[in-house]
């Protein structure tokens, strides 16, 4: 890390965190590093002590356009000077009215499309439940293990990535059925892709053959590329089987693009890697470059199945957040960030491919644009190695980059799409140094290692 302050900081990270701890609930933050962020620009963030870090997380993929992009800052400032809030539940505002047709046009769906606003990806996924049940007249929703769809009661019921998302909080939303996601860890040694997909699809079908009537299922919701589950792309042939099953049975096919949308994977939407059209799609995080705005986009006939006030929120789609979203769309298009994600993603994939050749503790490497998951394993057993992963991510942080883990043993690589090649190279040097030090047995886990991560 680089300290950019020339004098001793007036306040330290430790002092602020100690004071915050007296009033901030444990449940509201997944613990990683003891820093208090103060400002950022592009792919660099700075804490209150003046330490700079290369951001390899992009605020959980919610700042794809980077931090404090001047065009987005200007749009926010200009709109805030005119009007900050008037509830879209009662009246349109000029920014949201402009954004809705733009987002509908970008949706990976043919035919008329409509949009509803939310404040987070969580309530966008709640909207999928609402509209799917209303349109079909059916109650059941099918989701996947390993999924993260949010933290409202509906979206956390859909999720399947952490026991702490359900522990002590039941009963959860009724009518939600989970099926196994075809992740690489479910694959048998020596099993080919076709056999793996066939076996996993049989597991998908098991509920429908034993206790879940297909004609009572409203929707199947899936992350085409699971985010918090480990940055895992659904096998294409498996996705096609699920899609075809849904269509044969009048089940809506819904996709969650909150983490993986908005250019993250080198396309506007991760579902575009499959050449399939969803019926419903949730969007959030980077939609407004991190400001609290989400959307659920769907085919018009589905979206017209409910009337007001079935999905209204006081602040959702307010003038400032939608101004930021309009500017975000402009930046992604004008600065060619889809192409940039693809190009720099190829560079990142090659870097980790070469690292894998050098270090036997690197397992599977998955990279879809600037969107990657790097498995860390025990070289002897091939099993996931959470201890080594924690050592690595903490050392990378000490060297000056922010990276976190998923599932305990996966390094999450999601830098802002505006990261420069020079910044990317510096980050690679830090990662390689950490890898080399782990291989040499020089790394130790932080004293609070058991507290860190999901």
XYZ file of C-alpha atoms in Angstrom:
454
model
C 0.000 0.000 0.000
C 1.118 3.585 -0.590
C 0.542 6.318 1.994
C -0.308 9.526 0.171
C -0.502 11.710 3.262
C 2.706 13.530 4.175
C 1.724 14.110 7.783
C 0.469 11.846 10.503
C -3.284 11.205 10.010
C -5.581 13.062 12.368
C -7.487 9.857 12.992
C -6.640 6.203 12.430
C -8.604 3.294 11.008
C -8.464 1.579 14.390
C -9.844 4.584 16.250
C -12.799 4.994 13.910
C -13.609 1.280 13.850
C -13.421 1.053 17.639
C -15.921 3.870 17.971
C -18.178 2.481 15.250
C -18.222 -0.945 16.890
C -20.196 0.393 19.841
C -23.136 1.188 17.552
C -22.818 -1.083 14.491
C -24.301 -4.585 14.389
C -22.135 -7.589 13.571
C -24.742 -8.955 11.139
C -24.358 -5.959 8.832
C -20.789 -6.525 7.619
C -18.792 -9.501 6.376
C -15.406 -8.982 7.990
C -12.241 -8.699 5.915
C -9.850 -5.799 6.604
C -9.730 -3.155 9.318
C -9.830 -0.111 7.078
C -12.137 2.874 6.770
C -12.385 4.045 3.170
C -12.435 7.781 2.578
C -12.273 8.415 -1.166
C -11.494 6.841 -4.494
C -10.837 7.575 -8.142
C -10.985 5.079 -10.969
C -9.615 1.792 -9.660
C -7.846 3.309 -6.637
C -9.415 3.696 -3.187
C -7.862 5.482 -0.207
C -8.471 4.983 3.486
C -8.621 7.702 6.145
C -4.930 7.227 6.922
C -4.014 8.029 3.335
C -3.204 4.479 2.219
C -3.949 3.772 -1.456
C -5.194 0.396 -2.671
C -5.824 -0.998 -6.130
C -9.456 -2.104 -6.006
C -9.883 -5.644 -7.316
C -13.418 -5.920 -5.929
C -15.185 -2.872 -7.442
C -17.389 -2.632 -4.358
C -18.813 -6.100 -4.991
C -19.139 -5.327 -8.719
C -21.222 -2.225 -8.015
C -18.684 0.288 -9.370
C -17.969 -1.103 -12.831
C -17.353 2.470 -14.024
C -14.828 3.029 -11.238
C -14.889 5.388 -8.301
C -15.996 9.012 -8.693
C -16.089 8.926 -12.488
C -16.205 12.622 -13.423
C -19.148 12.288 -15.798
C -21.211 10.438 -13.202
C -20.214 12.839 -10.438
C -21.258 15.752 -12.642
C -24.623 14.144 -13.408
C -25.275 13.579 -9.702
C -24.248 17.108 -8.742
C -26.320 18.769 -11.457
C -29.414 16.740 -10.598
C -28.977 17.222 -6.845
C -28.935 20.976 -7.388
C -32.288 20.713 -9.198
C -34.170 18.057 -7.213
C -32.940 15.265 -4.962
C -36.150 13.421 -4.265
C -39.794 13.328 -5.044
C -41.329 9.928 -4.737
C -41.706 8.097 -8.064
C -44.571 6.229 -6.405
C -46.814 9.174 -7.343
C -45.112 11.189 -10.093
C -42.621 10.633 -12.877
C -39.331 12.492 -12.880
C -37.342 13.487 -15.937
C -34.344 11.240 -15.239
C -36.283 8.058 -14.494
C -38.591 8.690 -17.441
C -35.520 8.823 -19.685
C -33.865 5.793 -18.104
C -36.773 3.330 -18.319
C -36.930 3.108 -22.149
C -33.128 3.034 -22.388
C -32.955 0.073 -20.024
C -35.854 -1.650 -21.777
C -34.037 -1.272 -25.096
C -30.888 -2.865 -23.653
C -32.798 -5.819 -22.212
C -31.931 -9.155 -23.881
C -35.571 -9.764 -24.786
C -37.564 -9.365 -27.982
C -40.957 -7.695 -28.012
C -42.373 -5.060 -25.660
C -40.499 -4.777 -22.367
C -41.298 -2.852 -19.175
C -39.341 -1.834 -16.078
C -40.046 -1.397 -12.361
C -37.645 0.323 -9.945
C -36.200 -0.846 -6.645
C -33.548 0.276 -4.197
C -31.333 -2.823 -4.336
C -30.869 -6.101 -6.134
C -32.730 -7.720 -3.248
C -36.047 -6.025 -3.949
C -35.547 -6.472 -7.691
C -35.510 -10.215 -7.036
C -38.530 -9.843 -4.762
C -40.247 -8.248 -7.760
C -39.491 -11.349 -9.826
C -41.373 -13.418 -7.246
C -44.329 -10.989 -7.233
C -44.778 -10.697 -10.979
C -44.099 -14.363 -11.717
C -46.764 -15.471 -9.260
C -49.228 -12.854 -10.461
C -48.802 -13.642 -14.160
C -48.866 -17.422 -13.915
C -51.275 -17.825 -11.004
C -48.801 -20.358 -9.621
C -47.005 -20.301 -6.283
C -43.677 -22.151 -6.517
C -40.316 -20.576 -7.367
C -37.256 -22.727 -8.103
C -33.757 -21.414 -7.326
C -30.288 -22.932 -6.984
C -27.839 -23.800 -4.256
C -24.851 -21.458 -4.186
C -26.991 -18.533 -5.340
C -26.953 -15.091 -3.781
C -30.070 -13.076 -4.600
C -30.186 -10.600 -1.701
C -31.116 -10.013 1.927
C -34.822 -9.198 1.995
C -37.008 -12.091 3.105
C -37.951 -13.044 -0.430
C -34.476 -12.753 -1.925
C -32.718 -14.419 0.995
C -35.134 -17.345 0.718
C -34.098 -17.680 -2.917
C -30.417 -17.609 -1.903
C -28.340 -20.625 -0.987
C -24.800 -19.452 -0.285
C -24.582 -19.026 3.497
C -26.345 -20.596 6.465
C -26.242 -17.245 8.250
C -28.782 -15.984 5.725
C -31.400 -18.261 7.266
C -30.103 -19.102 10.726
C -32.527 -18.008 13.500
C -34.783 -16.215 10.988
C -37.254 -18.850 9.864
C -39.811 -19.517 8.667
C -38.643 -18.328 5.294
C -40.861 -17.420 2.346
C -43.024 -20.434 1.494
C -43.099 -21.969 -1.949
C -39.372 -21.726 -2.756
C -37.651 -24.944 -3.844
C -33.854 -25.191 -4.254
C -32.077 -27.517 -6.650
C -28.310 -28.233 -6.902
C -26.303 -25.850 -9.053
C -23.954 -27.638 -11.507
C -20.780 -26.209 -9.994
C -17.342 -27.683 -10.793
C -17.099 -29.158 -7.298
C -20.053 -31.430 -8.079
C -18.183 -33.042 -10.959
C -16.709 -36.521 -10.512
C -13.065 -37.136 -11.313
C -12.822 -38.128 -14.969
C -16.451 -37.283 -15.693
C -16.924 -35.694 -19.103
C -19.071 -32.602 -19.669
C -21.990 -34.446 -21.252
C -22.263 -37.009 -18.463
C -21.881 -34.298 -15.809
C -24.678 -32.200 -17.329
C -26.953 -35.233 -17.699
C -26.386 -36.221 -14.069
C -26.971 -32.714 -12.728
C -30.087 -32.286 -14.845
C -31.467 -35.518 -13.376
C -30.999 -33.929 -9.945
C -32.791 -30.822 -11.209
C -35.681 -32.983 -12.405
C -35.987 -35.037 -9.216
C -38.345 -32.622 -7.381
C -40.567 -32.355 -10.468
C -40.804 -36.145 -10.633
C -41.527 -36.720 -6.952
C -43.288 -33.839 -5.190
C -43.246 -30.597 -7.224
C -45.920 -30.334 -9.953
C -44.435 -28.422 -12.879
C -47.813 -26.870 -13.608
C -47.709 -25.175 -10.202
C -44.260 -23.585 -10.692
C -44.270 -19.874 -11.532
C -40.592 -19.301 -12.283
C -37.087 -20.687 -12.280
C -34.508 -18.057 -11.278
C -30.808 -18.502 -11.957
C -27.585 -16.530 -12.053
C -26.183 -17.446 -15.491
C -22.777 -16.930 -13.887
C -22.959 -17.363 -10.124
C -21.253 -14.460 -8.364
C -20.887 -15.044 -4.631
C -21.133 -18.773 -5.292
C -17.634 -18.596 -6.797
C -17.794 -16.867 -10.219
C -19.081 -19.998 -11.961
C -20.625 -20.113 -15.424
C -23.536 -22.508 -15.816
C -22.672 -25.199 -18.391
C -24.297 -24.072 -21.639
C -26.005 -27.381 -22.387
C -27.374 -27.534 -18.841
C -28.802 -24.031 -19.165
C -30.488 -25.008 -22.422
C -32.068 -28.055 -20.788
C -33.442 -25.950 -17.928
C -34.684 -23.290 -20.348
C -36.405 -25.816 -22.611
C -38.029 -27.517 -19.616
C -39.357 -24.168 -18.404
C -40.791 -23.308 -21.810
C -42.471 -26.703 -22.210
C -44.201 -26.292 -18.875
C -45.290 -22.645 -18.932
C -42.671 -21.718 -16.303
C -41.098 -18.265 -16.498
C -37.326 -18.189 -16.964
C -35.799 -15.448 -14.788
C -32.170 -14.358 -14.527
C -30.343 -12.415 -11.830
C -27.909 -9.945 -13.433
C -27.260 -7.890 -10.304
C -23.645 -9.001 -9.882
C -22.786 -10.116 -13.404
C -24.604 -7.533 -15.521
C -23.727 -4.021 -16.699
C -20.699 -5.109 -18.735
C -18.983 -7.144 -16.040
C -18.475 -10.226 -18.248
C -17.729 -8.397 -21.504
C -21.392 -8.292 -22.532
C -24.191 -6.136 -21.181
C -25.746 -9.207 -19.537
C -24.271 -12.570 -18.613
C -27.285 -14.380 -20.123
C -26.067 -13.154 -23.530
C -23.294 -15.763 -23.328
C -26.030 -18.379 -23.793
C -28.151 -16.885 -26.613
C -31.292 -17.332 -24.512
C -33.995 -14.771 -23.786
C -35.241 -14.486 -20.214
C -38.785 -13.560 -19.316
C -37.694 -11.530 -16.274
C -34.353 -10.009 -15.280
C -33.111 -8.288 -12.127
C -30.502 -5.514 -12.326
C -28.746 -3.541 -9.598
C -25.298 -2.770 -8.146
C -23.554 -1.005 -11.083
C -26.794 0.194 -12.659
C -26.254 3.582 -10.983
C -22.531 3.073 -10.341
C -23.232 2.019 -6.777
C -26.020 4.422 -5.846
C -29.100 2.636 -4.425
C -31.053 1.813 -7.570
C -32.244 -1.473 -9.007
C -34.652 -2.533 -11.691
C -36.637 -5.559 -12.678
C -37.156 -5.838 -16.408
C -39.654 -8.161 -18.029
C -41.912 -8.906 -20.920
C -44.799 -6.463 -21.049
C -47.607 -8.970 -20.617
C -45.973 -10.249 -17.416
C -45.305 -6.770 -16.071
C -48.910 -5.738 -16.642
C -50.210 -8.592 -14.478
C -50.054 -6.401 -11.357
C -51.460 -2.970 -10.642
C -50.266 -0.237 -8.299
C -49.224 -0.179 -5.529
C -47.932 -3.748 -5.858
C -44.338 -2.644 -6.432
C -43.791 0.958 -5.385
C -41.107 2.347 -3.066
C -40.757 5.886 -1.780
C -37.219 6.418 -3.045
C -36.791 3.832 -5.794
C -36.072 5.517 -9.118
C -35.534 8.951 -7.597
C -34.031 11.765 -9.695
C -30.462 11.497 -8.388
C -30.024 7.743 -8.668
C -31.564 7.622 -12.126
C -29.392 10.553 -13.241
C -26.400 8.503 -12.132
C -27.742 5.505 -14.057
C -28.221 7.519 -17.250
C -24.643 8.758 -16.945
C -23.473 5.204 -16.233
C -25.025 3.919 -19.464
C -23.348 6.777 -21.326
C -19.937 5.985 -19.836
C -20.178 2.263 -20.555
C -21.129 2.951 -24.155
C -18.853 5.931 -24.888
C -15.778 4.443 -23.218
C -16.365 1.004 -24.759
C -16.253 -0.757 -21.413
C -17.728 -3.977 -22.788
C -14.781 -4.294 -25.147
C -12.415 -3.218 -22.392
C -13.753 -5.919 -20.085
C -13.175 -8.536 -22.767
C -9.671 -7.346 -23.643
C -8.395 -6.893 -20.108
C -10.172 -10.089 -19.115
C -8.088 -11.961 -21.682
C -4.972 -10.415 -20.167
C -6.047 -11.445 -16.667
C -6.895 -14.972 -17.836
C -3.433 -15.337 -19.361
C -1.774 -14.048 -16.179
C -3.571 -16.544 -13.952
C -2.988 -19.317 -16.498
C 0.758 -18.725 -16.232
C 0.552 -18.497 -12.431
C -1.243 -21.851 -12.371
C 1.725 -23.398 -14.198
C 4.091 -22.000 -11.554
C 2.139 -22.786 -8.389
C 0.547 -26.139 -7.607
C -1.864 -24.608 -5.071
C -3.810 -22.839 -7.839
C -6.727 -24.986 -8.901
C -9.393 -24.018 -11.409
C -9.223 -20.523 -12.907
C -12.451 -19.044 -14.303
C -12.426 -15.714 -16.119
C -15.329 -14.155 -18.037
C -14.228 -10.669 -19.009
C -12.845 -8.854 -15.954
C -14.681 -11.314 -13.775
C -12.803 -14.175 -12.217
C -12.675 -16.857 -9.583
C -9.334 -18.471 -8.704
C -9.517 -21.653 -6.643
C -6.821 -22.200 -4.026
C -6.273 -25.858 -3.175
C -4.043 -28.135 -1.150
C -1.394 -29.325 -3.660
C -1.341 -32.796 -2.125
C -5.039 -33.563 -1.734
C -6.532 -31.169 -4.279
C -9.071 -30.120 -1.651
C -10.106 -26.497 -1.086
C -7.602 -24.658 1.117
C -9.309 -21.873 3.043
C -6.277 -21.239 5.249
C -3.990 -20.624 2.285
C -6.627 -18.434 0.645
C -6.879 -16.244 3.736
C -3.093 -15.927 3.890
C -2.996 -14.910 0.224
C -5.761 -12.345 0.277
C -4.398 -10.754 3.435
C -0.896 -10.550 1.994
C -2.225 -9.033 -1.239
C -4.002 -6.462 0.904
C -0.764 -5.681 2.771
C 0.974 -5.172 -0.579
C -1.658 -2.662 -1.655
C -4.658 -4.274 -3.352
C -8.148 -5.124 -2.124
C -9.220 -8.659 -2.933
C -11.542 -10.959 -1.000
C -12.490 -14.618 -0.886
C -15.617 -16.558 -1.821
C -16.649 -19.939 -0.401
C -13.560 -19.665 1.813
C -11.099 -20.829 -0.843
C -11.707 -18.714 -3.966
C -10.033 -15.409 -4.749
C -12.614 -12.995 -6.194
C -11.224 -10.897 -9.051
C -13.592 -8.111 -10.160
C -11.750 -4.797 -10.680
C -13.543 -1.757 -12.094
C -13.772 -1.966 -15.878
C -11.891 1.347 -16.105
C -8.752 -0.023 -14.449
C -5.657 0.943 -16.428
C -3.250 -1.629 -17.801
C -0.516 -0.142 -15.610
C -2.700 -0.602 -12.506
C -3.555 -4.115 -13.611
C 0.128 -4.949 -14.041
C 0.909 -3.583 -10.575
C -1.876 -5.707 -9.123
C -0.528 -8.773 -10.926
C 2.913 -8.107 -9.430
C 1.395 -8.004 -5.947
C -0.543 -11.214 -6.531
C 2.520 -12.984 -7.914
C 4.589 -11.876 -4.922
C 1.960 -13.231 -2.540
C 1.845 -16.520 -4.483
C 5.630 -16.815 -4.372
C 5.738 -16.120 -0.640
C 3.055 -18.735 0.015
C 4.986 -21.286 -2.030
C 8.121 -20.476 0.005
C 6.249 -20.938 3.274
C 6.688 -17.302 4.255
C 3.036 -16.387 4.856
C 1.182 -16.616 8.136
C -2.519 -16.170 8.708
C -3.729 -13.062 10.537
C -4.643 -13.628 14.172
C -8.348 -13.154 13.384
C -8.336 -15.450 10.336
C -11.351 -17.408 11.582
C -13.475 -14.249 11.492
C -12.689 -13.312 7.889
C -14.881 -13.956 4.873
C -18.235 -15.500 4.099
